[in-house]
CSV table of C-alpha atoms in Angstrom, one decimal:
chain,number,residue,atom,x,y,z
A,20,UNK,CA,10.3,11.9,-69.4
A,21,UNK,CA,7.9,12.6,-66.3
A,22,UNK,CA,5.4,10.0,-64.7
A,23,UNK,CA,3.5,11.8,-61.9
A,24,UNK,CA,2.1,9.1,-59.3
A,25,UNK,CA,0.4,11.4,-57.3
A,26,UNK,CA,0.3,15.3,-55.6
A,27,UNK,CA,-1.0,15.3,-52.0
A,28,UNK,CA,-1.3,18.3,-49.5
A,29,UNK,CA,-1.0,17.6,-45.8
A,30,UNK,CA,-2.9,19.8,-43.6
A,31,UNK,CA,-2.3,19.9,-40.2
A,32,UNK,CA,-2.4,15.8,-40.0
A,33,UNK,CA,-2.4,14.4,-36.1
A,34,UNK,CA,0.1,11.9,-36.2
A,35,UNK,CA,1.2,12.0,-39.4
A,36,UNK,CA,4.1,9.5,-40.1
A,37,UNK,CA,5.4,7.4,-43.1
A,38,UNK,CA,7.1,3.8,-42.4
A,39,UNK,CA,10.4,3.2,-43.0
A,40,UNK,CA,11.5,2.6,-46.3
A,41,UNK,CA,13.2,2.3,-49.4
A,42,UNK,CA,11.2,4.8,-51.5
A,43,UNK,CA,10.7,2.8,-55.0
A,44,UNK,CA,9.7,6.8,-56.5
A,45,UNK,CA,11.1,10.1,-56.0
A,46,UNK,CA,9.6,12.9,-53.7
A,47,UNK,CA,9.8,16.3,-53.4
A,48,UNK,CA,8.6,17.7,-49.8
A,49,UNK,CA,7.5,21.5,-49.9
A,50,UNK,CA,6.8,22.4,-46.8
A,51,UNK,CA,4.5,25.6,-46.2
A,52,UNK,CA,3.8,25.9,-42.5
A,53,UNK,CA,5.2,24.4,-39.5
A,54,UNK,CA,7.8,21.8,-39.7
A,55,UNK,CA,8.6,18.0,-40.9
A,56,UNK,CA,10.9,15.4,-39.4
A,57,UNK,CA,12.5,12.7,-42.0
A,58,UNK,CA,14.8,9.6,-41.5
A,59,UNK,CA,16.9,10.1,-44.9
A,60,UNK,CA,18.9,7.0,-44.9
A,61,UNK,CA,19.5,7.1,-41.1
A,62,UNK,CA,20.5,11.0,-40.9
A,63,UNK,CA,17.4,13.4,-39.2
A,64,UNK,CA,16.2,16.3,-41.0
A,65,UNK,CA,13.9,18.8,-40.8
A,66,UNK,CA,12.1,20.8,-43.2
A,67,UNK,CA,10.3,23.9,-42.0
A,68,UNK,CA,7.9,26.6,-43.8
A,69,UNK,CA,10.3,27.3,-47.4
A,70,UNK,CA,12.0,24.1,-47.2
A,71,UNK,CA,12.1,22.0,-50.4
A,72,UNK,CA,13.6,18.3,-50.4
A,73,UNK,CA,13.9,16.2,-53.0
A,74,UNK,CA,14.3,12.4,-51.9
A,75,UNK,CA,15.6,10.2,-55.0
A,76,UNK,CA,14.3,7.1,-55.7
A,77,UNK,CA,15.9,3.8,-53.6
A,78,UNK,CA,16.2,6.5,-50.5
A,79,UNK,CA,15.5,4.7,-47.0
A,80,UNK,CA,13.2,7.3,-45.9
A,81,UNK,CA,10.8,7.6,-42.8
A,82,UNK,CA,8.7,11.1,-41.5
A,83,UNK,CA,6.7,12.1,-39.3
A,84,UNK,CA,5.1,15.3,-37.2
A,85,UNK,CA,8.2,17.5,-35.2
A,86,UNK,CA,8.0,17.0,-31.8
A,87,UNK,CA,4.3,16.5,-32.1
A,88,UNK,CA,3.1,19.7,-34.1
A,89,UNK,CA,0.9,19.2,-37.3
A,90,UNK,CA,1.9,20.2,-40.5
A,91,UNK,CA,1.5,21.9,-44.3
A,92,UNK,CA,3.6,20.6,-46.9
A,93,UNK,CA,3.0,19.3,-50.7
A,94,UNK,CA,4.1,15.8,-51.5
A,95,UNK,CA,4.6,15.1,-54.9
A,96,UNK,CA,5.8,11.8,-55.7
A,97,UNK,CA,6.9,11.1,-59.5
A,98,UNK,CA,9.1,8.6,-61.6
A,99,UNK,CA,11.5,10.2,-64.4
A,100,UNK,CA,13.9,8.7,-67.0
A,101,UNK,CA,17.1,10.8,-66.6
A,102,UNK,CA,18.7,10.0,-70.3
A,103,UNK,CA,19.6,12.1,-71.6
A,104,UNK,CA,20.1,14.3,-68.7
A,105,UNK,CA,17.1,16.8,-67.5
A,106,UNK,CA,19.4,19.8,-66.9
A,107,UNK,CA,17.7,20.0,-63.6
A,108,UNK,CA,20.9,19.6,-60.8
A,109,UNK,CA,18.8,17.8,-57.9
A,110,UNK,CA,17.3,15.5,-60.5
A,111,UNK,CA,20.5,14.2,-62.3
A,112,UNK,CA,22.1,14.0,-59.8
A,113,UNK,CA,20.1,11.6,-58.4
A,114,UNK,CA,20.7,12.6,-54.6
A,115,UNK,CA,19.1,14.1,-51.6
A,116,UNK,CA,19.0,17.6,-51.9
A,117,UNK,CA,17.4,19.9,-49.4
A,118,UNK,CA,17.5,23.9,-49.9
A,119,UNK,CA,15.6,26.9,-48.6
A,120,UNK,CA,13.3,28.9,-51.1
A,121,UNK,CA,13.8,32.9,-51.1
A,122,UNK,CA,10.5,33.3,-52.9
A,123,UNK,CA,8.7,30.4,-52.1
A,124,UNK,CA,5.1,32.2,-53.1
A,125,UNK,CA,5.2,31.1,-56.6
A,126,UNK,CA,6.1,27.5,-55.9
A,127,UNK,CA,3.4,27.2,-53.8
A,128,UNK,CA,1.2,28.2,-55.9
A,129,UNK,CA,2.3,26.0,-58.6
A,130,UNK,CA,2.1,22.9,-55.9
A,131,UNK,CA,-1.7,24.3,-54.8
A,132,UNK,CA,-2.9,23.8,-58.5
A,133,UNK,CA,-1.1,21.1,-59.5
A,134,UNK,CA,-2.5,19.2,-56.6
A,135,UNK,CA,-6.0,20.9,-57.7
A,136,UNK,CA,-5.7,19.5,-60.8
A,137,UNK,CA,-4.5,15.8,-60.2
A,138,UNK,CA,-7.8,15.7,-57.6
A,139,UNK,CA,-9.9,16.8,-61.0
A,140,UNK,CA,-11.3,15.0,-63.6
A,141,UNK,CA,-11.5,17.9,-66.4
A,142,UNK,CA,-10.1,16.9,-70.0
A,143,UNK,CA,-7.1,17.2,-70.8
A,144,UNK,CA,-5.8,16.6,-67.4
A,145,UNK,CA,-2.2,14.3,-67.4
A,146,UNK,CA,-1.4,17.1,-70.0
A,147,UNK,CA,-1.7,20.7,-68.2
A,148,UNK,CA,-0.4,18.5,-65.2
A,149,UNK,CA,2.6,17.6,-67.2
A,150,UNK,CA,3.4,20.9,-67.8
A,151,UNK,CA,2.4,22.3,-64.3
A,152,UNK,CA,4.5,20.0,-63.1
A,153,UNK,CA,7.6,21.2,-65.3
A,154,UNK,CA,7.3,24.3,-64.4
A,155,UNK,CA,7.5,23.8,-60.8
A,156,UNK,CA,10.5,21.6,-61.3
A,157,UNK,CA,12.2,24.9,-63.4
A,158,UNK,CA,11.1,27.4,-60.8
A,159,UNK,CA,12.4,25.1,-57.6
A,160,UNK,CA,15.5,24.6,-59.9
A,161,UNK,CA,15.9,28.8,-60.3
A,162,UNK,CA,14.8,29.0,-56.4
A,163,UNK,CA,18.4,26.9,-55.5
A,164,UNK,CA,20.5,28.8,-57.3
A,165,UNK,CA,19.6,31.8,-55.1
A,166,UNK,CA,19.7,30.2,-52.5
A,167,UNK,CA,22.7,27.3,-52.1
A,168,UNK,CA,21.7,23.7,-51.3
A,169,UNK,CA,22.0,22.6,-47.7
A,170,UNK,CA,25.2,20.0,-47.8
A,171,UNK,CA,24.9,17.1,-45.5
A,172,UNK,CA,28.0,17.9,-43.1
A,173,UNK,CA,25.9,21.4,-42.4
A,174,UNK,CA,22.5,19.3,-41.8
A,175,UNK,CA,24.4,17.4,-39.7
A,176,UNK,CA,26.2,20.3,-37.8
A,177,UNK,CA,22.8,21.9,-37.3
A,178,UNK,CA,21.5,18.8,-35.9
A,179,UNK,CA,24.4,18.2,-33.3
A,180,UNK,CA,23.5,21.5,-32.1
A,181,UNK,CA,20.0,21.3,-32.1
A,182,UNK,CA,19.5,18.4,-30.0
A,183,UNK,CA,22.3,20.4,-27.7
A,184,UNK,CA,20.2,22.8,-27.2
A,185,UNK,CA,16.9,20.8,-26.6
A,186,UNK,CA,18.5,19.4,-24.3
A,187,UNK,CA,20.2,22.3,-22.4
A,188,UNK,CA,17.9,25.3,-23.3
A,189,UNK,CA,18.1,26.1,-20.0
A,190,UNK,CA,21.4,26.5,-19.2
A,191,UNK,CA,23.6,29.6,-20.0
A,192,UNK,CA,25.0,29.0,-23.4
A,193,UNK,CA,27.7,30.4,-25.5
A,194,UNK,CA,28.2,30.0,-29.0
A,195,UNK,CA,31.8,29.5,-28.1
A,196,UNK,CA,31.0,26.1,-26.6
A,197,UNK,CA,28.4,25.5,-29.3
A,198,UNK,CA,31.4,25.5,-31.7
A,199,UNK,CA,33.4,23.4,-29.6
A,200,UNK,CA,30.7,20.5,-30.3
A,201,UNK,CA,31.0,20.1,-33.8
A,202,UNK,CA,34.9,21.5,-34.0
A,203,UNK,CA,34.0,24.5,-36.2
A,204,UNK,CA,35.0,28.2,-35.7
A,205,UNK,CA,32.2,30.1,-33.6
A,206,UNK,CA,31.4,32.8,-36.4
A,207,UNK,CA,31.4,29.5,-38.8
A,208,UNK,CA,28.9,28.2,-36.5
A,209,UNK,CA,26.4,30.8,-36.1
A,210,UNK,CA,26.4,31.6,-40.2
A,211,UNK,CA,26.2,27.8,-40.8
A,212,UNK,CA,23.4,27.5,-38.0
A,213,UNK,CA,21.4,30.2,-39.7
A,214,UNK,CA,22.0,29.2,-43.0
A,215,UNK,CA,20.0,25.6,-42.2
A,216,UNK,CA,17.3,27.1,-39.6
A,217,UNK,CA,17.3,30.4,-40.4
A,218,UNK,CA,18.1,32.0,-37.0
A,219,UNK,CA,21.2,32.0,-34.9
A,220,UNK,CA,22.0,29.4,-32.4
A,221,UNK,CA,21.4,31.8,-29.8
A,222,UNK,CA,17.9,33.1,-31.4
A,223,UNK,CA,17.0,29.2,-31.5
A,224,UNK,CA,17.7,29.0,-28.0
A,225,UNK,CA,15.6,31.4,-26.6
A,226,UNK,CA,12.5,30.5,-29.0
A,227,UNK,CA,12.8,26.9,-27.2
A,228,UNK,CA,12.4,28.6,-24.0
A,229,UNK,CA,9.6,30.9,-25.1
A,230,UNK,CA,7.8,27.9,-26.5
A,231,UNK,CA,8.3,26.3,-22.1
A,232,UNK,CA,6.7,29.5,-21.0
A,233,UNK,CA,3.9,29.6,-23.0
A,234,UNK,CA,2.9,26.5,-21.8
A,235,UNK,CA,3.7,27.0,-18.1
A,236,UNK,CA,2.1,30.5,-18.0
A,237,UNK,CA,-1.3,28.4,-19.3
A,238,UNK,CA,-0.8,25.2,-17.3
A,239,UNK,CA,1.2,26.1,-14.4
A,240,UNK,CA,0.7,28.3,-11.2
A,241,UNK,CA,4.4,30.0,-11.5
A,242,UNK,CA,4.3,33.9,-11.7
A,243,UNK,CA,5.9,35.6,-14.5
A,244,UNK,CA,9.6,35.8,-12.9
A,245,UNK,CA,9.3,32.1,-11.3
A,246,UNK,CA,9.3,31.1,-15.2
A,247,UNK,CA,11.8,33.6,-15.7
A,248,UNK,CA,14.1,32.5,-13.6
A,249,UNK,CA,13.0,28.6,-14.5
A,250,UNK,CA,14.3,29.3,-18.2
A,251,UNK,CA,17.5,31.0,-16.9
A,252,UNK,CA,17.0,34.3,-17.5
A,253,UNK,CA,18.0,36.3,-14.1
A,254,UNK,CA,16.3,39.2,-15.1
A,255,UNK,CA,12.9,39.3,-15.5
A,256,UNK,CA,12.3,42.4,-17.6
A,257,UNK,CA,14.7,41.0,-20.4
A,258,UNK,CA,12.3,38.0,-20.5
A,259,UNK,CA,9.1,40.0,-20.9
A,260,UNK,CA,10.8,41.6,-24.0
A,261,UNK,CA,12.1,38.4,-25.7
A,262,UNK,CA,9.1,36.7,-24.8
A,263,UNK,CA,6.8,39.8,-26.4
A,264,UNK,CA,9.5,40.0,-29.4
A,265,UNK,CA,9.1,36.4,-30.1
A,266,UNK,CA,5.2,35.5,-29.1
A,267,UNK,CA,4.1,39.5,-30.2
A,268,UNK,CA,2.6,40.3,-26.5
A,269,UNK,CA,3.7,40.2,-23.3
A,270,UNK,CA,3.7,37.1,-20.8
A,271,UNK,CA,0.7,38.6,-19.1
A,272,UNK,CA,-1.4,39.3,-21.8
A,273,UNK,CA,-0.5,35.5,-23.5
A,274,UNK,CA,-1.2,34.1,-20.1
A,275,UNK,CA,-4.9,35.6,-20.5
A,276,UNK,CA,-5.5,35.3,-24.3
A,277,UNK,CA,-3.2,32.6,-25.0
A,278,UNK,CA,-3.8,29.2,-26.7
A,279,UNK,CA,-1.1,26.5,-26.5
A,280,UNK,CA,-1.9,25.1,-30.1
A,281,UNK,CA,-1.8,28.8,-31.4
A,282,UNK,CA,2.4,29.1,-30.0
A,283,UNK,CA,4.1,27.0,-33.2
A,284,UNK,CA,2.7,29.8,-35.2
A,285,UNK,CA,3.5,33.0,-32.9
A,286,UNK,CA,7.2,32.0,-32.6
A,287,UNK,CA,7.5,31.5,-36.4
């Protein structure tokens, strides 16, 4: 029923990317530390630490690094004959499917060895693959139904208000006028938002401008409430405790200790 083509594992790759294409094999992406960009027949989506995506076969599909940060994610690329039916829901129905693992632990162990295994040349090895394989198929399959797949209108939502607030992270922003973007209900909104990312709109906002101030408190001459101020907040005490919530110390200390390549994994 399963071909396996191959099982990689990308680890921290500078400039990874993939072409644009129609994929003649299926993929599925799980991604265990940082975060993913993809072209999925010409919607973006990101998968970050938990994510799993499954890409069908004949998907026009492109990735690369987000907004130039490595990544860790398994890539397991595979061909399957789906008559009968598998019973798996992502598989027969044939269809791009992204969803976010609750218990991701044992799925990434499953990926670590299979990938360990497929590298090997021990007997017996398109066998225990087979089944390794299998299993991780079952498990992801158990993994969405605790956790419901991401439809493409909510990827899509998310998206709109993403780039929103890439763009405008510095503004004053209320989840009110967030709504108003994609025509949804603000409570709506901020469930949906969290659902995909796995924060609020409001909590993304202020990890975008946490991320600015690490990097201008290492490559900048602005004093602690110049940035403040910079990022919109009006009071600099409130920054120093987001900024110690979110990077675990305070601006001062970062600004001492701090390494730019070390801030995608103190705001996770």
């Amino acid at each position: 029923m399963f071909q396996l083509i191959s099982v990689n594992f990308d680890n921290h790759i500078p400039n990874w990317h993939t072409q644009l294409e129609s994929i003649p094999y299926n993929v599925l992406s799980i991604v265990k530390e940082g975060k993913v960009r993809y072209d999925i027949n010409g919607d973006e989506v990101i998968g970050e630490r938990s994510d799993a995506l499954f890409i069908p076969q004949s998907t026009r599909r492109a990735g690369g690094n987000w907004m130039g940060t490595a990544h860790q994610k398994f890539t397991i690329l595979f061909a399957y004959d789906n008559a009968p039916m598998t019973g798996i829901p992502f598989l027969d129905q044939a269809r791009f499917a992204k969803f976010r693992m609750p218990d991701p632990l044992q799925v990434f162990d499953l990926c670590g060895r299979l990938h360990e295994e497929m590298r090997g040349g021990k007997s017996y090895r398109a066998f225990i693959c087979l089944g390794l394989f299998q299993e991780l198929v079952g498990t992801l399959a158990r993994e969405m139904e605790k956790s419901p797949e991401l439809t493409p209108s909510k990827l899509k939502y998310a998206e709109t208000i993403k780039k929103h607030l890439l763009a405008h992270y510095r503004d004053q922003i209320e989840i009110e006028q967030l709504a108003g973007l994609v025509g949804l209900t603000p409570n709506y909104v901020t469930a949906m938002f969290k659902e995909v990312c796995g924060h609020s709109p409001i909590r993304y906002m202020h990890r975008l401008r946490i991320l600015e101030a690490c990097g201008l408190l290492l490559g900048s001459t602005m004093t602690v409430a110049d940035i403040a101020q910079y990022l919109g907040y009006y009071d600099t005490s409130y920054f120093c405790r987001m900024f110690k919530q979110l990077a675990g110390m305070s601006p001062t200390e970062y600004a001492k200790r701090g390494d730019l390549s070390e801030t995608s994994k103190l705001l996770v």
